[in-house]
Coordinates of C-alpha atoms in Angstrom, one line a residue:
Chain A
M1 CA -49.1 -53.5 -40.1
T2 CA -48.7 -51.7 -43.4
S3 CA -45.2 -51.4 -44.8
K4 CA -44.2 -48.0 -46.2
Y5 CA -41.7 -46.9 -48.8
I6 CA -39.5 -43.8 -48.8
P7 CA -37.2 -42.8 -51.7
A8 CA -33.7 -42.1 -50.4
D9 CA -33.9 -38.4 -51.5
R10 CA -36.9 -37.9 -49.2
L11 CA -35.3 -39.5 -46.2
T12 CA -34.2 -36.2 -44.6
A13 CA -37.8 -34.9 -44.8
W14 CA -38.9 -37.9 -42.7
L15 CA -36.0 -37.5 -40.3
D16 CA -36.8 -33.8 -40.0
E17 CA -40.3 -34.8 -39.0
L18 CA -39.1 -37.3 -36.5
A19 CA -36.6 -34.8 -35.1
A20 CA -39.4 -32.3 -34.3
S21 CA -40.4 -34.4 -31.3
N22 CA -37.5 -36.8 -30.8
R23 CA -33.8 -36.8 -30.3
V24 CA -32.8 -38.6 -33.5
L25 CA -29.4 -40.4 -33.7
V26 CA -27.9 -41.3 -37.1
P27 CA -24.7 -42.9 -38.2
V28 CA -22.2 -40.3 -39.5
R29 CA -18.5 -40.2 -40.1
D30 CA -16.5 -39.3 -37.1
N31 CA -12.8 -39.0 -38.2
A32 CA -12.0 -42.6 -39.3
A33 CA -15.0 -44.1 -37.6
V34 CA -18.7 -44.2 -38.2
A35 CA -20.6 -43.3 -35.0
F36 CA -24.2 -42.5 -34.0
Q37 CA -24.6 -38.8 -33.4
P38 CA -27.5 -36.4 -33.1
Y39 CA -29.2 -35.7 -36.4
T40 CA -28.8 -32.0 -37.3
G41 CA -30.5 -31.8 -40.7
G42 CA -30.2 -32.5 -44.4
D43 CA -26.6 -31.2 -44.7
Q44 CA -25.4 -34.2 -42.6
E45 CA -24.0 -37.1 -44.6
L46 CA -25.5 -40.3 -43.3
V47 CA -23.4 -43.4 -43.6
L48 CA -25.9 -46.2 -44.3
D49 CA -24.0 -48.5 -46.6
T50 CA -21.8 -49.9 -43.9
Q51 CA -22.1 -51.0 -40.3
A52 CA -21.2 -48.2 -37.9
T53 CA -17.9 -48.6 -36.1
T54 CA -19.5 -48.2 -32.8
P55 CA -23.0 -49.5 -31.9
P56 CA -25.8 -47.2 -30.7
K57 CA -25.4 -48.7 -27.2
G58 CA -25.1 -45.3 -25.7
S59 CA -28.6 -44.3 -26.8
V60 CA -30.1 -46.4 -24.0
F61 CA -27.0 -47.1 -21.9
P62 CA -24.7 -44.0 -22.0
A63 CA -21.0 -44.5 -21.7
S64 CA -21.2 -42.3 -18.6
E65 CA -24.3 -40.9 -16.8
P66 CA -25.0 -39.3 -13.5
L67 CA -27.2 -41.4 -11.3
M68 CA -27.6 -38.6 -8.7
T69 CA -26.2 -35.4 -7.5
F70 CA -25.1 -34.8 -3.9
E71 CA -24.4 -31.7 -2.0
Y72 CA -23.0 -31.1 1.5
R73 CA -24.7 -28.2 3.2
K74 CA -23.5 -26.6 6.4
D75 CA -26.1 -25.8 9.0
E76 CA -26.1 -22.0 9.3
E77 CA -27.0 -22.1 13.0
N78 CA -24.6 -24.9 13.8
P79 CA -21.6 -24.6 11.4
G80 CA -20.1 -27.8 12.8
K81 CA -23.1 -29.8 11.5
V82 CA -23.0 -30.8 7.8
D83 CA -26.0 -32.4 6.1
V84 CA -26.0 -34.0 2.7
A85 CA -28.7 -33.8 0.1
V86 CA -29.0 -36.3 -2.6
Q87 CA -31.1 -35.8 -5.8
P88 CA -31.6 -38.5 -8.4
T89 CA -31.0 -37.4 -12.0
M90 CA -32.2 -38.9 -15.2
E91 CA -32.3 -37.9 -18.9
A92 CA -34.7 -40.0 -20.9
A93 CA -35.7 -37.8 -23.9
P94 CA -37.8 -39.6 -26.6
T95 CA -35.2 -40.9 -29.0
V96 CA -35.2 -42.5 -32.4
V97 CA -32.1 -44.4 -33.6
F98 CA -32.1 -44.5 -37.3
G99 CA -29.8 -46.7 -39.4
C100 CA -28.4 -49.1 -36.9
R101 CA -28.3 -52.8 -37.9
P102 CA -30.8 -55.4 -36.7
C103 CA -28.0 -57.0 -34.6
D104 CA -27.4 -53.6 -32.8
A105 CA -31.1 -53.3 -31.8
R106 CA -31.2 -56.9 -30.8
G107 CA -28.4 -56.2 -28.3
F108 CA -30.8 -54.5 -26.1
T109 CA -33.0 -57.6 -25.8
I110 CA -30.0 -59.1 -24.1
F111 CA -29.8 -56.2 -21.7
D112 CA -33.6 -56.3 -21.0
R113 CA -33.4 -59.7 -19.2
V114 CA -30.9 -58.2 -16.7
Y115 CA -31.8 -54.5 -16.5
N116 CA -35.6 -54.5 -17.0
T117 CA -37.5 -57.4 -15.4
D118 CA -40.4 -57.5 -13.0
G119 CA -37.9 -58.6 -10.3
M120 CA -35.2 -56.1 -11.0
R121 CA -35.7 -52.8 -12.7
D122 CA -32.9 -50.4 -13.4
H123 CA -35.0 -47.2 -13.8
Y124 CA -32.5 -45.3 -15.7
Y125 CA -32.2 -48.0 -18.3
A126 CA -35.9 -48.8 -18.3
A127 CA -37.0 -45.2 -18.8
R128 CA -34.6 -44.7 -21.8
R129 CA -35.5 -48.1 -23.2
K130 CA -39.1 -47.2 -23.2
N131 CA -38.5 -43.9 -24.9
T132 CA -36.1 -45.1 -27.6
S133 CA -37.2 -46.5 -30.9
F134 CA -34.9 -48.3 -33.4
V135 CA -35.2 -48.1 -37.2
S136 CA -32.8 -50.8 -38.2
L137 CA -31.4 -51.2 -41.6
V138 CA -31.4 -54.7 -43.1
C139 CA -27.9 -55.5 -44.2
K140 CA -27.7 -55.6 -48.0
E141 CA -24.1 -56.8 -47.7
T142 CA -22.5 -58.7 -44.9
A143 CA -18.9 -58.6 -43.7
S144 CA -16.6 -61.5 -43.1
S145 CA -16.7 -60.7 -39.4
C146 CA -20.5 -61.0 -39.2
F147 CA -22.0 -64.1 -37.5
C148 CA -25.4 -63.1 -36.5
H149 CA -26.7 -66.3 -38.0
W150 CA -24.7 -68.3 -35.4
V151 CA -26.4 -66.6 -32.5
G152 CA -29.8 -65.5 -33.8
E153 CA -32.0 -65.3 -36.8
G154 CA -29.8 -63.4 -39.3
P155 CA -29.4 -60.0 -40.9
A156 CA -33.2 -59.3 -41.0
D157 CA -33.8 -60.2 -37.3
T158 CA -36.7 -58.2 -36.0
R159 CA -36.0 -58.6 -32.2
G160 CA -35.3 -55.2 -30.6
S161 CA -36.2 -53.2 -33.8
D162 CA -39.3 -51.1 -34.1
V163 CA -39.0 -50.6 -37.8
L164 CA -37.0 -52.7 -40.2
A165 CA -35.8 -50.7 -43.2
T166 CA -34.7 -52.6 -46.3
P167 CA -32.8 -51.0 -49.1
V168 CA -34.9 -51.5 -52.2
G169 CA -34.2 -49.7 -55.5
Q170 CA -33.4 -46.0 -54.8
G171 CA -35.1 -46.1 -51.4
Y172 CA -36.2 -48.1 -48.4
V173 CA -39.1 -50.3 -47.5
L174 CA -40.1 -49.5 -43.9
E175 CA -41.7 -52.4 -42.1
P176 CA -43.2 -51.6 -38.7
I177 CA -42.5 -54.3 -36.1
T178 CA -43.9 -52.8 -33.0
E179 CA -46.7 -50.3 -32.1
Q180 CA -43.9 -47.8 -31.5
G181 CA -42.7 -48.5 -35.0
K182 CA -46.2 -48.2 -36.5
A183 CA -46.4 -44.7 -35.0
L184 CA -43.1 -43.7 -36.5
V185 CA -44.1 -44.6 -40.0
E186 CA -47.5 -42.9 -39.8
S187 CA -46.3 -40.0 -41.8
K188 CA -47.5 -38.3 -44.9
T189 CA -43.9 -38.2 -46.2
L190 CA -44.1 -42.0 -46.7
D191 CA -46.0 -44.0 -49.3
N192 CA -47.5 -47.4 -48.9
A193 CA -45.1 -50.0 -50.2
T194 CA -46.1 -51.8 -53.5
Q195 CA -46.2 -55.5 -53.8
E196 CA -43.2 -55.3 -56.1
Q197 CA -41.3 -53.5 -53.4
L198 CA -42.3 -56.0 -50.8
D199 CA -41.2 -58.8 -53.0
A200 CA -37.8 -57.1 -53.5
T201 CA -37.6 -56.7 -49.7
A202 CA -38.0 -60.4 -49.2
Q203 CA -35.3 -61.0 -51.9
V204 CA -32.8 -58.6 -50.2
K205 CA -33.3 -60.3 -46.9
Q206 CA -32.9 -63.8 -48.4
D207 CA -29.7 -62.7 -50.3
A208 CA -28.2 -61.2 -47.2
R209 CA -28.9 -64.4 -45.2
D210 CA -27.5 -66.5 -48.0
S211 CA -24.3 -64.5 -48.2
L212 CA -23.5 -65.5 -44.6
G213 CA -23.4 -69.2 -45.5
D214 CA -24.3 -72.0 -43.2
A215 CA -24.6 -71.3 -39.5
V216 CA -22.4 -73.1 -37.0
D217 CA -24.3 -74.8 -34.1
V218 CA -22.9 -73.3 -30.9
S219 CA -25.4 -74.8 -28.6
E220 CA -22.8 -77.1 -27.2
A221 CA -20.6 -74.1 -26.2
Q222 CA -22.5 -73.6 -22.9
E223 CA -21.4 -77.0 -21.5
A224 CA -18.0 -77.0 -23.2
L225 CA -16.9 -73.7 -21.7
L226 CA -17.8 -74.9 -18.2
R227 CA -15.9 -78.1 -18.8
L228 CA -12.9 -76.1 -19.8
F229 CA -13.1 -73.8 -16.8
D230 CA -10.0 -75.2 -15.1
D231 CA -8.1 -75.8 -18.3
M232 CA -5.8 -72.8 -18.0
E233 CA -3.5 -74.1 -20.7
F234 CA -6.4 -73.7 -23.1
W235 CA -7.2 -70.2 -21.9
Q236 CA -3.6 -69.1 -21.9
D237 CA -3.3 -70.3 -25.5
V238 CA -6.4 -68.6 -26.8
S239 CA -5.7 -65.4 -25.0
A240 CA -2.0 -65.2 -25.9
K241 CA -2.5 -62.4 -28.4
C242 CA -4.9 -60.4 -26.3
I243 CA -3.5 -57.0 -25.0
S244 CA -6.4 -56.4 -22.6
C245 CA -7.3 -53.2 -24.4
G246 CA -11.0 -53.7 -23.8
A247 CA -12.0 -52.5 -27.3
C248 CA -14.1 -55.7 -27.6
T249 CA -16.2 -54.8 -24.6
Y250 CA -16.8 -51.1 -25.4
L251 CA -17.8 -51.8 -29.0
C252 CA -20.1 -54.7 -28.0
P253 CA -23.9 -54.1 -28.3
T254 CA -24.5 -56.7 -25.6
C255 CA -21.8 -55.9 -23.0
Y256 CA -23.4 -54.2 -20.1
C257 CA -21.0 -54.2 -17.2
F258 CA -20.5 -50.9 -15.4
N259 CA -18.8 -49.1 -12.6
I260 CA -20.1 -46.5 -10.1
T261 CA -17.8 -43.7 -9.0
D262 CA -18.2 -40.3 -7.4
E263 CA -16.9 -37.1 -8.7
S264 CA -17.0 -34.0 -6.6
C265 CA -16.1 -30.4 -6.9
G266 CA -16.2 -28.4 -3.6
N267 CA -19.2 -29.3 -1.7
Q268 CA -21.1 -31.0 -4.5
G269 CA -20.8 -33.6 -7.1
F270 CA -22.2 -36.5 -9.0
R271 CA -22.4 -40.3 -8.5
I272 CA -21.7 -41.6 -12.0
R273 CA -22.3 -44.9 -13.7
S274 CA -19.8 -45.6 -16.5
W275 CA -19.2 -48.6 -18.8
D276 CA -16.7 -50.9 -17.4
N277 CA -14.5 -53.5 -18.9
C278 CA -14.1 -57.1 -17.7
M279 CA -10.8 -57.4 -19.6
S280 CA -9.2 -55.0 -17.1
Y281 CA -7.1 -56.3 -14.2
L282 CA -8.8 -53.8 -11.9
F283 CA -12.3 -55.1 -12.7
T284 CA -12.3 -57.8 -10.0
L285 CA -9.4 -56.6 -7.8
E286 CA -10.7 -56.8 -4.2
G287 CA -9.8 -54.4 -1.4
S288 CA -7.8 -57.2 0.3
G289 CA -5.5 -57.3 -2.8
H290 CA -6.9 -60.7 -3.9
N291 CA -7.9 -60.9 -7.5
P292 CA -10.0 -63.9 -8.6
R293 CA -9.2 -63.1 -12.3
P294 CA -5.5 -62.2 -12.1
T295 CA -4.4 -62.9 -15.7
K296 CA -5.8 -62.0 -19.1
A297 CA -6.5 -65.7 -19.6
H298 CA -8.9 -65.7 -16.6
R299 CA -10.5 -62.5 -17.9
L300 CA -11.0 -63.7 -21.5
K301 CA -12.4 -66.9 -20.1
N302 CA -15.0 -64.9 -18.2
R303 CA -15.9 -62.7 -21.2
V304 CA -16.4 -65.7 -23.6
G305 CA -17.9 -67.7 -20.7
H306 CA -20.4 -65.0 -19.9
K307 CA -21.6 -64.7 -23.4
F308 CA -21.8 -68.3 -24.5
S309 CA -22.3 -70.2 -21.2
Y310 CA -23.3 -68.3 -18.0
Y311 CA -25.8 -65.9 -19.6
P312 CA -27.4 -68.8 -21.6
G313 CA -27.4 -70.8 -18.4
L314 CA -29.6 -68.2 -16.7
H315 CA -31.7 -67.2 -19.7
E316 CA -33.1 -70.2 -21.4
G317 CA -30.1 -70.9 -23.6
L318 CA -30.1 -67.4 -25.1
I319 CA -26.5 -66.4 -26.1
A320 CA -25.4 -63.0 -24.9
C321 CA -23.9 -62.1 -28.3
C322 CA -25.6 -60.6 -31.3
G323 CA -23.0 -61.6 -33.8
C324 CA -22.2 -58.1 -35.0
G325 CA -18.5 -59.0 -35.3
R326 CA -17.2 -55.6 -34.0
C327 CA -15.0 -57.4 -31.4
I328 CA -13.4 -59.3 -34.3
K329 CA -13.2 -56.4 -36.8
S330 CA -11.8 -53.9 -34.3
C331 CA -9.5 -56.1 -32.2
P332 CA -6.0 -54.7 -32.7
V333 CA -4.5 -58.2 -32.5
S334 CA -7.2 -60.2 -34.3
V335 CA -8.6 -62.2 -31.4
D336 CA -11.7 -63.9 -32.9
I337 CA -14.4 -65.0 -30.5
R338 CA -15.7 -67.4 -33.1
E339 CA -12.4 -69.3 -33.1
I340 CA -12.4 -69.5 -29.3
V341 CA -15.9 -70.9 -29.1
L342 CA -15.2 -73.4 -31.9
R343 CA -12.0 -74.5 -30.3
A344 CA -13.6 -74.8 -26.9
M345 CA -16.3 -77.1 -28.3
E346 CA -13.7 -79.2 -30.2
T347 CA -11.4 -79.4 -27.2
A348 CA -14.2 -80.4 -24.8
T349 CA -15.4 -83.0 -27.3
A350 CA -11.9 -84.4 -27.7
E351 CA -11.4 -84.5 -24.0
T352 CA -14.7 -86.4 -23.5
K353 CA -13.7 -88.9 -26.2
A354 CA -10.3 -89.4 -24.6
S355 CA -11.8 -90.0 -21.2
Chain B
M1 CA -35.8 -34.7 -16.1
T2 CA -38.2 -37.5 -15.5
N3 CA -39.9 -38.4 -12.3
M4 CA -38.6 -41.8 -11.2
P5 CA -41.3 -44.3 -10.3
Q6 CA -40.9 -46.9 -7.6
K7 CA -37.6 -47.6 -5.8
N8 CA -34.4 -46.4 -7.4
L9 CA -31.9 -49.3 -7.0
Y10 CA -28.9 -47.0 -6.7
L11 CA -30.3 -44.2 -4.5
P12 CA -28.9 -44.6 -1.0
E13 CA -30.7 -43.6 2.2
I14 CA -28.9 -40.8 4.0
A15 CA -27.8 -42.0 7.4
T16 CA -26.0 -40.4 10.4
V17 CA -23.0 -41.9 12.1
R18 CA -24.1 -42.3 15.8
E19 CA -20.9 -43.8 17.1
V20 CA -17.5 -44.9 16.0
I21 CA -15.6 -47.6 17.7
Q22 CA -11.9 -48.2 17.2
E23 CA -11.9 -52.0 17.2
T24 CA -8.2 -52.6 16.3
P25 CA -5.5 -50.5 14.8
N26 CA -7.0 -50.9 11.3
I27 CA -10.7 -51.7 12.0
K28 CA -13.4 -49.3 13.0
T29 CA -17.0 -50.0 13.7
F30 CA -19.7 -47.5 12.6
R31 CA -23.1 -47.5 14.2
V32 CA -25.4 -45.6 11.8
V33 CA -29.1 -44.6 11.8
L34 CA -31.1 -43.8 8.7
D35 CA -32.1 -40.1 8.8
N36 CA -35.6 -40.9 7.6
E37 CA -37.3 -42.1 10.7
D38 CA -40.0 -44.0 8.9
A39 CA -37.4 -45.7 6.7
M40 CA -35.4 -46.6 9.9
N41 CA -38.5 -48.0 11.6
A42 CA -39.5 -49.9 8.5
F43 CA -36.0 -51.2 7.8
T44 CA -35.8 -55.0 8.0
F45 CA -33.0 -57.4 7.1
E46 CA -31.8 -60.9 7.7
P47 CA -28.6 -61.9 9.5
G48 CA -25.8 -62.1 7.0
Q49 CA -27.1 -59.5 4.5
V50 CA -24.8 -56.8 3.4
G51 CA -25.2 -53.2 2.4
Q52 CA -23.4 -50.6 0.3
L53 CA -22.0 -47.9 2.6
S54 CA -21.0 -44.7 0.9
V55 CA -19.2 -41.5 1.6
F56 CA -20.5 -39.0 -1.0
G57 CA -17.7 -37.8 -3.1
V58 CA -15.6 -40.9 -2.6
G59 CA -17.8 -43.8 -3.4
E60 CA -19.4 -46.8 -1.9
S61 CA -18.4 -50.3 -0.9
T62 CA -20.0 -53.5 0.4
F63 CA -19.9 -54.4 4.1
V64 CA -22.0 -56.8 6.1
I65 CA -24.5 -55.4 8.5
N66 CA -23.0 -56.9 11.6
S67 CA -25.6 -55.9 14.2
P68 CA -28.4 -58.4 14.4
P69 CA -32.0 -57.8 13.2
T70 CA -33.1 -58.4 16.8
R71 CA -31.3 -55.2 17.8
M72 CA -32.5 -52.4 15.6
D73 CA -31.3 -49.3 17.5
Y74 CA -28.7 -48.8 14.7
L75 CA -27.1 -50.6 11.8
Q76 CA -23.5 -51.6 12.5
F77 CA -20.7 -51.9 9.9
S78 CA -17.1 -52.8 10.7
V79 CA -14.6 -51.6 8.2
M80 CA -11.0 -52.5 7.8
R81 CA -8.9 -49.7 6.3
V82 CA -7.5 -50.9 3.0
G83 CA -8.1 -48.3 0.4
E84 CA -9.4 -44.9 -0.5
L85 CA -13.1 -45.3 0.6
T86 CA -12.2 -47.2 3.8
T87 CA -9.7 -44.6 4.7
K88 CA -12.3 -41.9 4.3
L89 CA -14.7 -43.9 6.4
H90 CA -12.1 -44.1 9.1
Q91 CA -11.9 -40.3 9.2
L92 CA -15.6 -40.0 10.0
S93 CA -16.9 -39.2 13.4
A94 CA -20.3 -39.2 15.2
G95 CA -22.7 -36.8 13.4
D96 CA -21.2 -37.3 9.9
K97 CA -23.4 -38.3 7.0
V98 CA -23.1 -41.5 5.0
G99 CA -25.2 -43.3 2.4
V100 CA -26.7 -46.7 3.0
R101 CA -28.1 -49.1 0.3
A102 CA -29.3 -52.1 2.1
P103 CA -30.2 -54.9 2.7
L104 CA -28.6 -56.7 -0.2
G105 CA -27.8 -60.4 -0.8
N106 CA -28.9 -63.6 0.8
W107 CA -28.5 -64.6 4.5
F108 CA -27.5 -67.3 6.9
P109 CA -30.0 -70.2 6.7
Y110 CA -31.0 -69.8 10.4
E111 CA -34.3 -71.4 9.9
S112 CA -32.8 -74.7 8.8
M113 CA -30.3 -74.4 11.7
K114 CA -33.0 -74.5 14.3
G115 CA -32.6 -77.3 16.8
K116 CA -29.0 -77.9 15.8
N117 CA -25.7 -77.3 17.5
I118 CA -23.8 -74.4 16.1
V119 CA -20.0 -73.9 15.9
F120 CA -18.8 -70.4 14.9
I121 CA -15.3 -70.1 13.6
G122 CA -14.2 -66.6 12.9
G123 CA -10.8 -65.2 11.9
G124 CA -10.0 -61.5 12.1
I125 CA -12.5 -59.2 10.4
G126 CA -14.3 -62.4 9.4
M127 CA -15.8 -62.3 12.9
A128 CA -18.1 -59.4 11.6
P129 CA -20.7 -61.5 9.7
L130 CA -20.6 -64.2 12.3
R131 CA -21.4 -61.6 15.0
T132 CA -24.7 -60.9 13.4
L133 CA -25.8 -64.5 13.4
L134 CA -24.3 -65.2 16.8
L135 CA -26.2 -62.3 18.5
F136 CA -29.3 -63.3 16.6
M137 CA -29.1 -66.8 17.9
L138 CA -28.3 -65.7 21.4
D139 CA -31.4 -63.5 21.2
N140 CA -33.4 -66.5 20.1
R141 CA -31.4 -68.9 22.3
A142 CA -34.1 -71.5 22.8
D143 CA -34.2 -72.3 19.1
Y144 CA -30.7 -73.7 19.0
G145 CA -28.7 -76.4 20.7
D146 CA -25.1 -76.0 21.9
I147 CA -23.4 -72.9 20.6
S148 CA -19.7 -72.6 20.4
L149 CA -17.5 -69.8 19.2
L150 CA -13.9 -70.0 18.2
Y151 CA -12.6 -66.6 17.4
G152 CA -9.0 -66.0 16.4
A153 CA -6.8 -63.1 15.5
R154 CA -3.1 -62.5 14.9
S155 CA -2.6 -60.8 18.2
P156 CA -4.8 -59.5 21.1
Q157 CA -4.9 -56.0 19.6
D158 CA -6.2 -57.4 16.3
M159 CA -9.2 -58.8 18.0
A160 CA -12.4 -56.8 17.3
F161 CA -15.5 -56.6 19.5
Q162 CA -13.4 -56.6 22.7
Y163 CA -16.2 -54.8 24.5
E164 CA -18.4 -57.8 24.3
L165 CA -15.9 -60.6 24.6
P166 CA -16.1 -60.8 28.4
E167 CA -19.9 -61.3 28.2
W168 CA -19.4 -64.0 25.6
L169 CA -16.8 -65.7 27.7
E170 CA -19.0 -65.6 30.8
R171 CA -22.2 -66.8 29.3
E172 CA -23.0 -70.4 30.3
D173 CA -25.1 -71.0 27.1
L174 CA -22.1 -70.1 24.9
N175 CA -18.8 -71.9 24.8
T176 CA -16.3 -69.3 23.7
V177 CA -12.6 -69.9 22.8
L178 CA -10.4 -67.0 21.9
T179 CA -7.0 -67.7 20.3
I180 CA -4.1 -65.7 18.9
D181 CA -1.4 -66.9 16.6
N182 CA 1.7 -66.5 18.9
P183 CA 2.2 -66.3 22.6
C184 CA 1.8 -62.8 24.0
E185 CA 2.4 -61.4 27.5
G186 CA -0.9 -60.9 29.4
W187 CA -2.9 -63.2 27.1
E188 CA -4.9 -65.6 29.2
H189 CA -6.6 -67.5 26.5
T190 CA -5.6 -70.0 23.9
V191 CA -2.6 -69.7 21.6
G192 CA -2.6 -71.4 18.2
L193 CA -3.8 -71.2 14.7
I194 CA -7.6 -71.6 14.3
P195 CA -7.7 -74.9 12.4
N196 CA -5.4 -76.5 15.1
V197 CA -7.4 -75.1 18.0
L198 CA -10.6 -76.3 16.3
L199 CA -9.2 -79.9 16.1
E200 CA -8.4 -79.6 19.8
M201 CA -11.9 -78.4 20.6
E202 CA -13.2 -81.4 18.7
P203 CA -16.8 -80.3 18.2
G204 CA -19.1 -83.2 17.3
A205 CA -20.4 -83.2 13.7
K206 CA -23.7 -84.8 14.5
D207 CA -26.6 -82.4 14.3
T208 CA -24.2 -79.6 14.1
V209 CA -23.6 -76.7 11.6
A210 CA -20.3 -75.0 11.4
V211 CA -20.3 -71.3 10.3
T212 CA -16.9 -69.9 9.4
C213 CA -15.6 -66.7 8.0
G214 CA -12.1 -65.3 7.7
P215 CA -9.1 -64.9 5.4
P216 CA -9.0 -67.4 2.5
I217 CA -6.0 -69.3 3.9
M218 CA -7.8 -69.7 7.2
I219 CA -10.9 -70.9 5.5
K220 CA -9.0 -73.4 3.4
F221 CA -7.4 -75.1 6.5
T222 CA -10.5 -74.8 8.6
L223 CA -12.5 -76.7 5.9
Q224 CA -9.9 -79.4 6.1
A225 CA -10.1 -79.6 9.9
L226 CA -13.9 -79.7 9.8
K227 CA -13.8 -82.6 7.3
K228 CA -11.4 -84.4 9.6
L229 CA -13.9 -83.9 12.4
G230 CA -16.6 -85.5 10.2
F231 CA -18.5 -82.5 9.0
E232 CA -20.1 -82.9 5.6
D233 CA -20.0 -80.0 3.1
S234 CA -23.7 -79.4 3.6
Q235 CA -23.0 -78.8 7.3
I236 CA -20.5 -76.0 6.6
V237 CA -21.6 -72.4 5.9
T238 CA -19.4 -69.6 4.9
T239 CA -19.5 -66.2 3.2
L240 CA -17.7 -65.0 0.1
E241 CA -16.1 -61.7 -0.5
K242 CA -16.1 -60.2 -4.0
R243 CA -15.7 -56.8 -5.4
M244 CA -19.2 -55.5 -6.0
K245 CA -20.6 -52.3 -7.3
C246 CA -24.3 -52.5 -8.0
G247 CA -25.1 -55.1 -5.4
V248 CA -28.2 -56.2 -7.3
G249 CA -26.8 -58.6 -9.9
I250 CA -26.6 -56.2 -12.8
C251 CA -23.1 -54.7 -13.1
G252 CA -21.5 -58.0 -13.9
R253 CA -18.5 -57.9 -11.5
C254 CA -19.0 -60.5 -8.8
N255 CA -20.1 -63.5 -10.8
I256 CA -18.6 -67.0 -10.5
G257 CA -20.0 -68.7 -13.5
T258 CA -23.8 -68.3 -13.4
K259 CA -23.9 -67.2 -9.7
Y260 CA -23.7 -63.6 -8.6
V261 CA -22.2 -63.2 -5.1
C262 CA -24.2 -60.0 -4.5
V263 CA -27.6 -61.8 -5.0
D264 CA -26.9 -65.5 -4.8
G265 CA -24.5 -64.9 -1.9
P266 CA -22.6 -63.8 0.1
V267 CA -23.7 -66.9 2.2
F268 CA -22.9 -70.3 0.7
T269 CA -22.6 -73.8 2.1
A270 CA -19.4 -75.6 1.3
A271 CA -21.5 -78.0 -0.8
E272 CA -22.8 -75.0 -2.9
L273 CA -19.2 -73.8 -3.3
G274 CA -18.2 -77.2 -4.5
D275 CA -20.7 -76.9 -7.3
L276 CA -19.4 -73.5 -8.4
P277 CA -16.6 -73.1 -11.0
N278 CA -13.2 -72.7 -9.3
E279 CA -12.9 -68.9 -9.3
L280 CA -12.7 -67.9 -5.7

């Protein structure tokens, strides 16, 4: 597929074009954070030189969404009899997410194996996933919290992205990855990329990858975490700082747990799905009062275990983490998932040698 | 708005409560029928499968379908009052509407139990899932060997399904033992904790499967008693309770390592439990 080029000063013309038939989400400043919000036109200042504080997770998996409405209706002829009518609801407008990072888009490929398979299809997710395209921006610079190379290909990973945009000169080379992406770059606003621009693209990708340094092999983590399952001393130690705030889960492009609750007003209301947080005590509290994960050590064990052991155990070794580093960058007490995984592998190896 | 293709995982069938039975001071049984006649006629499930029962405006929660698939006049759920939803359920009466998402989860391995002797050991509300399989086996009686039931509760008034206990006691093809924790005036049956009574009953382990369900502490000591009696882990079947929301292995709440109780369970053999990480 032919790569295109757009000078930065023509970007809004292309976004205007996309916005004519799509909801377009772009990273903009939101107080102290950078978040994805609807594109409103050229006056908006896009923040493209840094990773957004929050991933575009809500574009496909909203923080809160109605699954259905319900309404209790009295039978006019028999007022004692009350029926209930339920109506599914779904919003799945065609959407383009512009300016996320390749790790952000890749997060949805982790979701796909759970939410959108031939055996199990979450229609709300599947409809939005189908209708959402990602134009991901290759990282020109990486952060110390980035570790996409530990868990995937690196800062130019194409998985999950429809178009890969690489900053080159005073603009961007747009490389369509999927058919959806090809359709997005079929625009008169865009020029075909020159060989020189393509060469520069390859160099930017290589430089970004090099800046991350050597990758750490975390393939042993799957077994190590299971081996340490009962070692609560280990888990208490690595979770000592954690304050169970849950920021790591809400900011994670691959965290997909949810809750379902009802909200009503008078005779009608909504059944709502909302993001949930496995670091919360209430997450697994049973009606009987029993809680299989009673301490933050148990809960952090499940969070790290799910990403680096249980999910890979079910999905051909694929790690349920895209290495975006937001959980590290935004943790108020500097819990670092990389340190936990490394320590788990070291501890399990040391225990094996000792035995 | 988009039209939704195929089956929506989260959309419950509307059902009407046909009958409410006060089982014990804090357990009620609800017999419900799906309003859509075709859906009710087409509804199939296996003994041990669960469903999400909902009161619109309050929420939904998981309960075993404790009527057997051999008796499809209604779907029966027994509910202990412990929180907001169960309290709301307890306020319902015949004619009220609920939501049902079912069947969910796996089921008792009744096929591999054919030809074997069966020992049911139920404690308190833990009798609910056992009732499904017990009635299913009684309705297919020739497929199974000797069937015994040990059902215990704290006191006579905590014993559910009292309306069918006389029949169970009278049946010649069912050996029923009822027990309560402490002596009580008027109680004509056994007194003693379930694991102790089980040891006194001394069921043979050969060609036998034990099916047990009840509070965690009862299960713990029952497993010890069964092992004393010579039962291997592969001969012991139980069900796990976990907090669930989606019921279809997506929401990430009920996992134990790589297993999701809502799809890989709730039925497990003791051997399977032994292979799971220790997070019960």
